[in-house]
Short mmCIF file of C-alpha atoms and ligand atoms in Angstrom, two decimals:
data_model
loop_
_atom_site.label_atom_id
_atom_site.label_comp_id
_atom_site.label_asym_id
_atom_site.label_seq_id
_atom_site.Cartn_x
_atom_site.Cartn_y
_atom_site.Cartn_z
CA MET U 1 -265.00 -149.00 -54.64
CA THR U 2 -262.40 -146.79 -56.30
CA GLU U 3 -260.41 -144.79 -53.84
CA SER U 4 -259.20 -141.41 -54.84
CA ASN U 5 -256.48 -138.99 -53.86
CA VAL U 6 -257.30 -135.32 -53.22
CA LEU U 7 -255.12 -132.21 -52.94
CA VAL U 8 -256.41 -129.34 -50.84
CA ILE U 9 -254.65 -126.01 -51.21
CA GLY U 10 -254.40 -123.81 -48.05
CA SER U 11 -253.39 -124.02 -44.45
CA GLY U 12 -256.17 -122.44 -42.34
CA GLY U 13 -259.05 -123.62 -40.26
CA ARG U 14 -261.23 -123.70 -43.36
CA GLU U 15 -258.85 -126.19 -45.03
CA HIS U 16 -258.66 -128.17 -41.78
CA ALA U 17 -262.43 -128.47 -41.83
CA LEU U 18 -262.47 -129.51 -45.55
CA CYS U 19 -259.77 -132.20 -44.88
CA TRP U 20 -261.66 -133.40 -41.76
CA LYS U 21 -264.88 -133.81 -43.68
CA LEU U 22 -263.12 -135.40 -46.74
CA SER U 23 -261.44 -137.86 -44.49
CA ASP U 24 -264.87 -139.37 -43.68
CA SER U 25 -265.37 -140.41 -47.30
CA PRO U 26 -264.94 -144.05 -48.17
CA PHE U 27 -264.07 -142.89 -51.64
CA VAL U 28 -261.00 -140.95 -50.48
CA LYS U 29 -257.72 -142.73 -49.87
CA ASN U 30 -255.15 -139.95 -49.37
CA ILE U 31 -255.71 -136.23 -48.68
CA TYR U 32 -252.70 -133.93 -49.36
CA CYS U 33 -252.81 -130.45 -48.08
CA ALA U 34 -250.45 -127.77 -49.39
CA PRO U 35 -248.94 -126.28 -47.33
CA GLY U 36 -251.25 -127.66 -44.64
CA SER U 37 -250.29 -127.44 -40.98
CA VAL U 38 -249.39 -129.47 -37.93
CA GLY U 39 -253.01 -129.67 -36.91
CA ILE U 40 -254.29 -130.51 -40.38
CA SER U 41 -251.81 -133.42 -40.53
CA THR U 42 -253.24 -135.01 -37.45
CA THR U 43 -256.48 -135.65 -39.34
CA ASN U 44 -256.96 -139.19 -40.55
CA LYS U 45 -255.58 -139.83 -44.15
CA VAL U 46 -254.07 -136.30 -44.31
CA GLN U 47 -250.46 -135.33 -45.08
CA SER U 48 -249.23 -131.80 -45.34
CA VAL U 49 -247.03 -131.23 -48.31
CA ASP U 50 -244.65 -128.43 -49.17
CA LEU U 51 -245.38 -127.52 -52.82
CA ASN U 52 -244.79 -124.33 -54.81
CA ILE U 53 -248.35 -123.77 -55.89
CA LYS U 54 -247.26 -120.98 -58.26
CA ASP U 55 -245.04 -123.31 -60.32
CA TYR U 56 -248.01 -124.74 -62.28
CA PRO U 57 -246.03 -127.18 -64.51
CA ALA U 58 -244.39 -128.69 -61.49
CA LEU U 59 -247.59 -128.75 -59.49
CA ALA U 60 -249.56 -130.39 -62.35
CA LYS U 61 -246.71 -133.02 -62.59
CA TRP U 62 -246.84 -133.60 -58.88
CA CYS U 63 -250.68 -134.11 -59.12
CA LYS U 64 -250.23 -136.66 -61.89
CA ASP U 65 -247.44 -138.50 -60.08
CA LYS U 66 -249.60 -138.74 -56.96
CA ASP U 67 -252.67 -139.69 -59.00
CA ILE U 68 -254.65 -136.69 -57.69
CA ASP U 69 -258.30 -136.99 -58.78
CA VAL U 70 -259.29 -133.41 -57.85
CA VAL U 71 -257.62 -130.29 -56.44
CA ILE U 72 -259.74 -128.24 -53.97
CA VAL U 73 -258.52 -124.62 -53.71
CA GLY U 74 -259.27 -122.98 -50.36
CA PRO U 75 -258.13 -119.32 -50.53
CA GLU U 76 -259.01 -116.63 -53.06
CA ASP U 77 -255.52 -115.55 -54.08
CA PRO U 78 -254.57 -118.61 -56.05
CA LEU U 79 -258.00 -118.65 -57.72
CA ALA U 80 -257.66 -114.99 -58.77
CA GLU U 81 -254.16 -115.79 -60.07
CA GLY U 82 -255.60 -118.49 -62.30
CA ILE U 83 -254.51 -121.74 -60.63
CA VAL U 84 -257.56 -123.51 -61.94
CA ASP U 85 -257.00 -122.39 -65.52
CA GLU U 86 -253.39 -123.49 -65.34
CA LEU U 87 -254.00 -126.87 -63.80
CA THR U 88 -257.06 -127.63 -65.88
CA ALA U 89 -255.07 -126.89 -69.08
CA ARG U 90 -252.58 -129.49 -67.87
CA GLY U 91 -255.25 -132.13 -67.37
CA VAL U 92 -255.77 -131.77 -63.61
CA GLN U 93 -259.34 -131.52 -62.36
CA CYS U 94 -260.07 -128.62 -59.98
CA PHE U 95 -262.82 -127.59 -57.61
CA GLY U 96 -262.88 -123.80 -57.88
CA PRO U 97 -263.57 -121.08 -60.44
CA THR U 98 -261.22 -119.97 -63.17
CA LYS U 99 -259.55 -116.61 -63.08
CA ALA U 100 -262.47 -115.06 -64.97
CA GLY U 101 -264.92 -116.53 -62.43
CA ALA U 102 -262.84 -115.47 -59.46
CA GLN U 103 -263.32 -111.81 -60.55
CA ILE U 104 -266.60 -111.96 -58.76
CA GLU U 105 -264.51 -111.56 -55.61
CA ALA U 106 -261.19 -110.22 -56.89
CA ASN U 107 -262.57 -107.28 -58.81
CA LYS U 108 -265.36 -105.52 -56.97
CA ASP U 109 -265.87 -102.98 -59.83
CA TRP U 110 -266.46 -105.87 -62.28
CA SER U 111 -268.61 -107.69 -59.66
CA LYS U 112 -270.92 -104.66 -59.10
CA THR U 113 -271.31 -104.12 -62.84
CA PHE U 114 -272.14 -107.82 -63.18
CA MET U 115 -274.69 -107.66 -60.39
CA ASN U 116 -276.39 -104.71 -61.94
CA LYS U 117 -276.41 -106.25 -65.38
CA TYR U 118 -278.17 -109.40 -64.14
CA GLN U 119 -280.38 -107.52 -61.65
CA LEU U 120 -278.99 -109.04 -58.44
CA PRO U 121 -280.13 -107.11 -55.34
CA THR U 122 -277.14 -105.02 -54.16
CA ALA U 123 -276.30 -101.63 -52.70
CA ARG U 124 -276.25 -98.68 -55.17
CA HIS U 125 -272.67 -97.70 -56.13
CA LYS U 126 -270.37 -95.86 -58.46
CA SER U 127 -266.76 -96.78 -59.26
CA PHE U 128 -263.91 -94.22 -59.44
CA THR U 129 -260.20 -93.88 -60.30
CA ASP U 130 -260.22 -90.20 -59.61
CA ALA U 131 -260.26 -88.98 -55.94
CA ALA U 132 -261.80 -85.61 -56.62
CA ALA U 133 -264.75 -87.14 -58.56
CA ALA U 134 -265.23 -89.76 -55.87
CA LYS U 135 -265.32 -87.12 -53.09
CA GLU U 136 -267.72 -84.96 -55.09
CA PHE U 137 -270.04 -88.01 -55.48
CA ILE U 138 -269.86 -88.83 -51.65
CA ASN U 139 -270.83 -85.20 -50.94
CA ASN U 140 -273.73 -85.04 -53.38
CA ALA U 141 -275.03 -88.64 -53.77
CA PRO U 142 -278.78 -89.11 -53.31
CA TYR U 143 -278.12 -91.81 -50.77
CA PRO U 144 -275.60 -92.29 -47.87
CA ALA U 145 -272.59 -93.19 -50.08
CA LEU U 146 -270.43 -94.02 -47.11
CA VAL U 147 -268.84 -97.32 -47.90
CA VAL U 148 -265.52 -97.08 -49.74
CA LYS U 149 -263.97 -100.22 -51.11
CA ALA U 150 -260.67 -100.95 -52.91
CA SER U 151 -261.78 -102.91 -55.94
CA GLY U 152 -259.06 -105.52 -55.81
CA LEU U 153 -258.10 -108.18 -53.25
CA ALA U 154 -256.68 -106.62 -50.06
CA ALA U 155 -256.43 -109.67 -47.79
CA GLY U 156 -259.91 -109.06 -46.36
CA LYS U 157 -259.19 -105.45 -45.63
CA GLY U 158 -259.72 -102.59 -48.05
CA VAL U 159 -263.33 -101.79 -47.02
CA VAL U 160 -264.14 -98.70 -44.98
CA VAL U 161 -267.59 -98.24 -43.61
CA ALA U 162 -267.49 -94.51 -42.83
CA ALA U 163 -269.51 -92.86 -40.08
CA ASN U 164 -269.88 -89.67 -42.11
CA LYS U 165 -268.87 -88.04 -45.37
CA GLU U 166 -265.61 -86.60 -44.08
CA GLU U 167 -264.49 -90.04 -43.05
CA ALA U 168 -265.57 -91.53 -46.39
CA CYS U 169 -263.53 -88.78 -48.19
CA GLN U 170 -260.51 -89.57 -46.03
CA ALA U 171 -260.87 -93.27 -47.10
CA VAL U 172 -260.88 -92.15 -50.73
CA ASP U 173 -257.60 -90.29 -50.15
CA GLU U 174 -256.03 -93.24 -48.34
CA ILE U 175 -256.99 -95.82 -50.93
CA LEU U 176 -256.79 -93.85 -54.12
CA SER U 177 -254.25 -91.12 -53.54
CA GLN U 178 -252.02 -92.73 -50.87
CA ALA U 179 -252.35 -96.26 -52.35
CA LYS U 180 -252.85 -97.80 -48.93
CA TYR U 181 -253.75 -101.15 -50.57
CA GLY U 182 -251.41 -100.73 -53.57
CA ASP U 183 -252.76 -101.87 -56.90
CA ALA U 184 -255.84 -103.30 -55.23
CA GLY U 185 -256.96 -99.67 -54.68
CA GLU U 186 -256.36 -98.35 -58.17
CA THR U 187 -260.12 -98.38 -58.62
CA ILE U 188 -262.54 -97.83 -55.78
CA VAL U 189 -266.19 -98.63 -55.31
CA VAL U 190 -268.20 -96.05 -53.37
CA GLU U 191 -271.33 -97.78 -52.11
CA GLU U 192 -274.60 -97.04 -50.32
CA LEU U 193 -274.46 -97.83 -46.60
CA LEU U 194 -276.86 -100.72 -45.89
CA GLU U 195 -278.24 -101.59 -42.53
CA GLY U 196 -279.41 -104.91 -41.19
CA ASP U 197 -277.99 -108.38 -40.20
CA GLU U 198 -275.13 -109.89 -42.12
CA VAL U 199 -275.68 -113.46 -43.22
CA SER U 200 -273.45 -115.72 -45.28
CA VAL U 201 -275.11 -117.96 -47.81
CA LEU U 202 -272.83 -120.33 -49.66
CA ALA U 203 -273.64 -122.59 -52.48
CA PHE U 204 -271.91 -125.49 -54.28
CA THR U 205 -272.29 -125.23 -58.05
CA ASP U 206 -271.23 -127.06 -61.19
CA GLY U 207 -271.76 -124.06 -63.34
CA GLU U 208 -275.44 -124.91 -64.06
CA THR U 209 -277.10 -126.04 -60.81
CA VAL U 210 -276.66 -124.44 -57.41
CA SER U 211 -277.00 -126.41 -54.08
CA VAL U 212 -277.33 -123.91 -51.32
CA MET U 213 -275.77 -124.55 -47.86
CA PRO U 214 -277.69 -123.55 -44.69
CA PRO U 215 -277.20 -119.89 -43.75
CA ALA U 216 -274.38 -119.02 -41.36
CA GLN U 217 -273.16 -115.82 -39.62
CA ASP U 218 -269.63 -114.76 -39.13
CA HIS U 219 -268.51 -112.38 -36.28
CA LYS U 220 -266.01 -110.00 -37.79
CA ARG U 221 -265.22 -107.74 -34.79
CA ILE U 222 -262.70 -108.70 -32.17
CA GLY U 223 -264.81 -107.83 -29.18
CA ASP U 224 -267.99 -109.00 -27.53
CA GLY U 225 -271.00 -107.05 -28.70
CA ASP U 226 -269.43 -106.60 -32.12
CA THR U 227 -267.00 -103.93 -30.88
CA GLY U 228 -263.38 -103.15 -31.74
CA PRO U 229 -261.56 -103.62 -35.00
CA ASN U 230 -262.51 -106.03 -37.81
CA THR U 231 -260.67 -109.39 -37.97
CA GLY U 232 -260.63 -112.39 -40.28
CA GLY U 233 -263.67 -113.73 -38.24
CA MET U 234 -263.86 -114.52 -34.50
CA GLY U 235 -266.57 -117.18 -34.71
CA ALA U 236 -269.55 -118.39 -36.73
CA TYR U 237 -272.70 -120.36 -36.27
CA CYS U 238 -275.12 -122.23 -38.43
CA PRO U 239 -278.04 -122.34 -39.06
CA CYS U 240 -278.58 -118.61 -38.77
CA PRO U 241 -282.23 -117.57 -38.17
CA LEU U 242 -281.71 -113.88 -39.15
CA ILE U 243 -282.87 -114.70 -42.66
CA THR U 244 -286.43 -116.06 -43.00
CA SER U 245 -287.08 -119.23 -44.99
CA ASP U 246 -288.84 -117.19 -47.72
CA GLN U 247 -285.90 -114.79 -47.99
CA PHE U 248 -283.52 -117.78 -48.04
CA ALA U 249 -285.48 -119.34 -50.89
CA ASP U 250 -285.46 -116.04 -52.68
CA VAL U 251 -281.66 -115.73 -52.22
CA LYS U 252 -281.26 -119.08 -53.80
CA ASP U 253 -283.12 -117.95 -57.00
CA THR U 254 -282.43 -114.25 -57.26
CA VAL U 255 -278.83 -114.26 -56.04
CA LEU U 256 -277.08 -117.56 -56.37
CA GLN U 257 -278.78 -119.19 -59.30
CA ARG U 258 -279.05 -115.84 -61.08
CA ALA U 259 -275.35 -115.20 -60.50
CA VAL U 260 -274.35 -118.60 -61.85
CA ASP U 261 -276.70 -118.15 -64.89
CA GLY U 262 -275.26 -114.65 -65.46
CA LEU U 263 -271.67 -115.95 -65.21
CA LYS U 264 -272.62 -118.60 -67.79
CA ALA U 265 -274.03 -115.86 -70.06
CA GLU U 266 -270.70 -114.07 -69.76
CA GLY U 267 -269.01 -117.25 -71.00
CA ILE U 268 -267.80 -118.23 -67.55
CA LYS U 269 -268.40 -121.78 -66.34
CA TYR U 270 -268.20 -121.36 -62.59
CA VAL U 271 -267.38 -124.48 -60.68
CA GLY U 272 -266.89 -124.55 -56.91
CA VAL U 273 -268.31 -122.56 -54.13
CA LEU U 274 -270.08 -119.18 -54.54
CA TYR U 275 -270.45 -117.34 -51.39
CA ALA U 276 -272.91 -114.43 -51.05
CA GLY U 277 -272.19 -112.07 -48.19
CA LEU U 278 -275.63 -110.57 -47.58
CA MET U 279 -277.12 -107.74 -45.60
CA VAL U 280 -280.69 -108.67 -44.64
CA THR U 281 -282.19 -105.15 -44.76
CA LYS U 282 -285.72 -104.05 -44.20
CA ALA U 283 -286.21 -104.26 -47.92
CA GLY U 284 -284.88 -107.83 -48.03
CA PRO U 285 -281.47 -109.47 -48.51
CA MET U 286 -278.93 -107.49 -50.58
CA VAL U 287 -275.49 -108.67 -51.71
CA LEU U 288 -272.62 -106.91 -49.96
CA GLU U 289 -270.00 -109.02 -51.72
CA PHE U 290 -269.38 -112.33 -53.41
CA ASN U 291 -266.51 -114.57 -52.46
CA CYS U 292 -265.30 -117.20 -54.95
CA ARG U 293 -264.58 -119.84 -52.31
CA PHE U 294 -265.57 -121.27 -48.90
CA GLY U 295 -265.70 -118.80 -46.08
CA ASP U 296 -263.54 -118.97 -43.02
CA PRO U 297 -264.82 -119.48 -40.32
CA GLU U 298 -268.28 -120.39 -41.79
CA THR U 299 -266.79 -123.57 -43.37
CA GLN U 300 -265.79 -124.94 -40.00
CA VAL U 301 -269.39 -124.90 -38.73
CA LEU U 302 -270.86 -125.87 -42.12
CA MET U 303 -268.71 -128.97 -42.39
CA THR U 304 -269.85 -130.24 -39.03
CA LEU U 305 -273.44 -130.19 -40.32
CA LEU U 306 -272.90 -131.59 -43.77
CA GLU U 307 -274.29 -135.09 -43.95
CA SER U 308 -273.49 -135.90 -47.57
CA ASP U 309 -270.03 -137.07 -48.57
CA LEU U 310 -268.02 -133.93 -49.35
CA TYR U 311 -265.89 -135.75 -51.87
CA LYS U 312 -269.08 -136.82 -53.76
CA VAL U 313 -270.40 -133.28 -53.75
CA VAL U 314 -267.09 -131.96 -55.00
CA LYS U 315 -267.04 -134.61 -57.79
CA ALA U 316 -270.63 -133.78 -58.78
CA CYS U 317 -269.57 -130.12 -59.22
CA VAL U 318 -266.51 -130.87 -61.26
CA ASP U 319 -268.34 -133.57 -63.29
CA GLY U 320 -271.36 -131.33 -63.86
CA THR U 321 -273.80 -133.70 -62.24
CA LEU U 322 -274.85 -131.64 -59.29
CA LYS U 323 -278.48 -131.65 -60.50
CA GLN U 324 -278.69 -135.42 -59.91
CA MET U 325 -277.34 -135.19 -56.37
CA GLN U 326 -279.28 -134.40 -53.21
CA VAL U 327 -276.87 -132.73 -50.80
CA THR U 328 -278.14 -133.26 -47.25
CA TRP U 329 -277.50 -131.34 -44.05
CA ASN U 330 -278.17 -132.14 -40.42
CA THR U 331 -281.19 -130.05 -39.72
CA LYS U 332 -281.60 -131.27 -36.13
CA LEU U 333 -278.37 -129.75 -34.80
CA SER U 334 -276.86 -126.30 -34.53
CA SER U 335 -273.19 -125.71 -34.74
CA VAL U 336 -271.21 -122.91 -33.09
CA GLY U 337 -267.53 -122.17 -33.60
CA VAL U 338 -265.45 -119.91 -31.33
CA VAL U 339 -262.01 -118.70 -32.55
CA ILE U 340 -259.26 -118.33 -30.04
CA ALA U 341 -256.85 -115.72 -31.25
CA SER U 342 -253.37 -114.80 -30.10
CA LYS U 343 -252.30 -111.70 -28.11
CA GLY U 344 -252.41 -108.46 -30.05
CA TYR U 345 -254.67 -109.78 -32.78
CA PRO U 346 -255.86 -108.24 -35.22
CA GLU U 347 -253.18 -105.45 -35.15
CA THR U 348 -250.31 -107.92 -34.45
CA SER U 349 -250.03 -111.58 -33.53
CA THR U 350 -247.89 -113.62 -31.19
CA LYS U 351 -245.90 -116.64 -32.18
CA GLY U 352 -244.37 -119.33 -29.98
CA CYS U 353 -246.65 -119.38 -26.94
CA VAL U 354 -247.22 -122.94 -25.68
CA ILE U 355 -250.84 -123.92 -26.05
CA SER U 356 -252.45 -126.12 -23.40
CA GLY U 357 -255.76 -127.82 -23.23
CA LEU U 358 -256.08 -128.92 -26.91
CA SER U 359 -256.18 -132.65 -26.32
CA GLN U 360 -258.57 -132.18 -23.44
CA VAL U 361 -260.96 -130.16 -25.66
CA ALA U 362 -260.59 -132.61 -28.56
CA ASN U 363 -261.86 -135.34 -26.31
CA MET U 364 -264.92 -133.49 -25.17
CA PRO U 365 -268.16 -134.93 -26.59
CA GLY U 366 -269.60 -132.96 -29.44
CA ILE U 367 -266.51 -130.73 -29.84
CA VAL U 368 -264.24 -130.55 -32.87
CA VAL U 369 -261.07 -128.39 -32.98
CA PHE U 370 -259.85 -126.86 -36.18
CA HIS U 371 -256.33 -125.38 -36.32
CA SER U 372 -255.45 -122.06 -38.00
CA GLY U 373 -252.18 -120.72 -36.55
CA VAL U 374 -250.57 -123.57 -34.63
CA ALA U 375 -247.01 -124.85 -35.05
CA ARG U 376 -244.88 -127.57 -33.41
CA GLY U 377 -242.67 -126.14 -30.53
CA ALA U 378 -239.90 -127.67 -28.57
CA ASN U 379 -240.37 -131.16 -26.87
CA GLY U 380 -243.54 -131.86 -28.98
CA THR U 381 -245.46 -128.94 -27.65
CA LEU U 382 -247.91 -127.06 -29.76
CA VAL U 383 -247.42 -123.27 -30.00
CA THR U 384 -249.23 -120.32 -31.40
CA TRP U 385 -248.26 -119.30 -34.88
CA GLY U 386 -250.37 -116.50 -36.10
CA GLY U 387 -253.37 -114.34 -35.37
CA ARG U 388 -256.17 -116.84 -35.25
CA VAL U 389 -254.93 -119.90 -33.51
CA VAL U 390 -257.74 -122.51 -33.34
CA LEU U 391 -261.51 -122.66 -33.63
CA VAL U 392 -263.49 -124.96 -31.27
CA CYS U 393 -266.80 -126.07 -32.67
CA ALA U 394 -269.71 -127.54 -30.75
CA ARG U 395 -272.81 -129.16 -32.11
CA ALA U 396 -275.98 -129.46 -30.02
CA ALA U 397 -279.74 -129.75 -30.38
CA SER U 398 -280.16 -125.97 -29.80
CA LEU U 399 -278.13 -122.92 -30.68
CA ARG U 400 -278.04 -121.96 -27.04
CA ALA U 401 -276.58 -125.33 -26.02
CA ALA U 402 -274.10 -125.25 -28.88
CA ALA U 403 -272.96 -121.74 -28.04
CA ALA U 404 -272.59 -122.58 -24.32
CA ALA U 405 -270.58 -125.73 -25.12
CA ALA U 406 -268.32 -124.03 -27.60
CA THR U 407 -267.64 -121.13 -25.23
CA ALA U 408 -266.89 -123.55 -22.40
CA ALA U 409 -264.59 -125.50 -24.59
CA ALA U 410 -262.82 -122.27 -25.64
CA SER U 411 -262.05 -121.53 -22.00
CA VAL U 412 -260.04 -124.74 -21.69
CA VAL U 413 -257.67 -123.86 -24.53
CA ASP U 414 -255.06 -121.64 -22.95
CA PHE U 415 -251.83 -119.71 -23.78
CA PRO U 416 -250.57 -116.33 -22.69
CA GLY U 417 -252.81 -113.54 -24.07
CA ALA U 418 -255.47 -115.90 -25.55
CA GLN U 419 -258.58 -113.99 -26.59
CA TYR U 420 -261.95 -115.29 -27.70
CA ARG U 421 -265.53 -113.97 -27.84
CA LYS U 422 -268.09 -115.23 -25.37
CA ASP U 423 -271.14 -114.05 -27.31
CA ILE U 424 -271.11 -115.94 -30.64
CA ALA U 425 -274.70 -116.03 -31.99
CA HIS U 426 -275.79 -113.11 -29.81
CA ARG U 427 -277.73 -111.47 -32.61
CA ALA U 428 -279.76 -114.63 -33.07
CA PHE U 429 -280.46 -114.79 -29.28
CA SER U 430 -281.43 -111.11 -29.13
CA LYS U 431 -284.02 -111.82 -31.82
CA GLY U 432 -285.55 -114.71 -29.73
CA ALA U 433 -283.61 -117.68 -31.10
CA GLU U 434 -282.99 -120.59 -28.74
P1 LIG T 501 -266.98 -106.75 -48.11
O1 LIG T 501 -265.59 -107.22 -48.15
O2 LIG T 501 -267.41 -106.01 -49.34
O3 LIG T 501 -267.97 -107.78 -47.66
O4 LIG T 501 -266.97 -105.69 -46.91
C1 LIG T 501 -266.45 -106.02 -45.65
C2 LIG T 501 -267.50 -105.69 -44.55
O5 LIG T 501 -267.83 -104.28 -44.69
C3 LIG T 501 -268.81 -106.46 -44.68
O6 LIG T 501 -268.77 -107.65 -44.11
C4 LIG T 501 -269.72 -105.40 -44.01
O7 LIG T 501 -269.66 -105.60 -42.62
C5 LIG T 501 -269.24 -104.15 -44.38
N1 LIG T 501 -269.90 -103.61 -45.59
C6 LIG T 501 -269.60 -103.80 -46.88
N2 LIG T 501 -270.39 -103.21 -47.70
C7 LIG T 501 -271.35 -102.57 -46.95
C8 LIG T 501 -272.51 -101.79 -47.22
N3 LIG T 501 -272.85 -101.47 -48.40
N4 LIG T 501 -273.17 -101.31 -46.14
C9 LIG T 501 -272.86 -101.63 -44.89
N5 LIG T 501 -271.76 -102.35 -44.57
C10 LIG T 501 -270.99 -102.85 -45.57
N1 LIG T 502 -265.95 -115.18 -43.39
C1 LIG T 502 -265.50 -114.17 -44.29
C2 LIG T 502 -264.70 -114.71 -45.44
O1 LIG T 502 -264.39 -115.90 -45.52
O2 LIG T 502 -264.35 -113.91 -46.24
#
């Protein structure tokens, strides 16, 4: 058996989950994670490395020196900046789309035009660079044009779901006229407000074939009952029953496969993960957004249910052989992840609070802990280092049991000001799921 070395780019819970799953592979010898984290480094076979990922010649040389077989890029920013183009041109294999492919997330104006061209189901919209024209449209559109989005990447922000036309017009002023999100808001997308349940459907792809992952749901608001401000995600669960199996099959064909075919028709070979953020409306699933990468925190729950060897799936994508591979998932278990965030999150975050209970939780049966914002403190302690601190993930035979176990485990992790949601998967339960 040949053993390979892998480099994972990123430092969050998503990358921790990818490293954790990769470490199971008998084909993987060393996993490097740049920049990684204290928690990620505790995973078997994993070392965190301090690399300048923007110095492409040096990064490519490092990959060659370390005999890196494939680079897996976690976050969207390096993808949008073209890390895959740069490394590929220097002979380093990458799992992730090129700069052109990453536009599907990084340029919402482009993405909406693309979706319309290839008839992907999505909210009606119009793009603007002029505030007066945008406001006139909001006031006269034949549908509730209440969602205002900065077209570019704005670190997960940059989307305003307005309660009324006045608020939507205010968002136009903030994003276009006052440049609240800088260049990312030079163009805005004004979109029809959709109602329904949000579901994340991610797929592996080699640019031809798509292999769809089971549906998951993120919880974006800070508070129980989906209240309070939006965050990077306070928890997730999988599988999510808020999309029917017929709708799910349809999403595979009319969203994910169609998108990959459309990208190919545009001359873009899209390799990596394509993530469809969907609204399951009364009229069926509609695309709210595409992401050009794994989701966080969806990846943490997904990786705990992936039965196939992640390294082999990644290789099939980069080698263009996904069609010949059966990617398998544990369909008997449900997985629930609860994020524990630091005091003040999402407006601010607290660094340096000593975290207790982590080793106790890590030893609980069925529980896995993924680190996001954790650093080494004095005397070997672990301390908070950012907004989202850890995610505790529980697998169980039912969604109820997994949610109860994850919530119980979250209560054991403690530090001053720790906050977590106690209702992950509540939308599934309110629709009768057990
Ligand atoms: P996006 O980054 O485009 O997914 O938008 C962020 C969040 O805004 C989504 O997760 C939704 O909660 C919400 N959102 C985006 N577009 C719409 C829409 N057309 N209708 C209702 N909510 C939306
Ligand atoms: N879970 C939302 C995201 O990864 O963008």
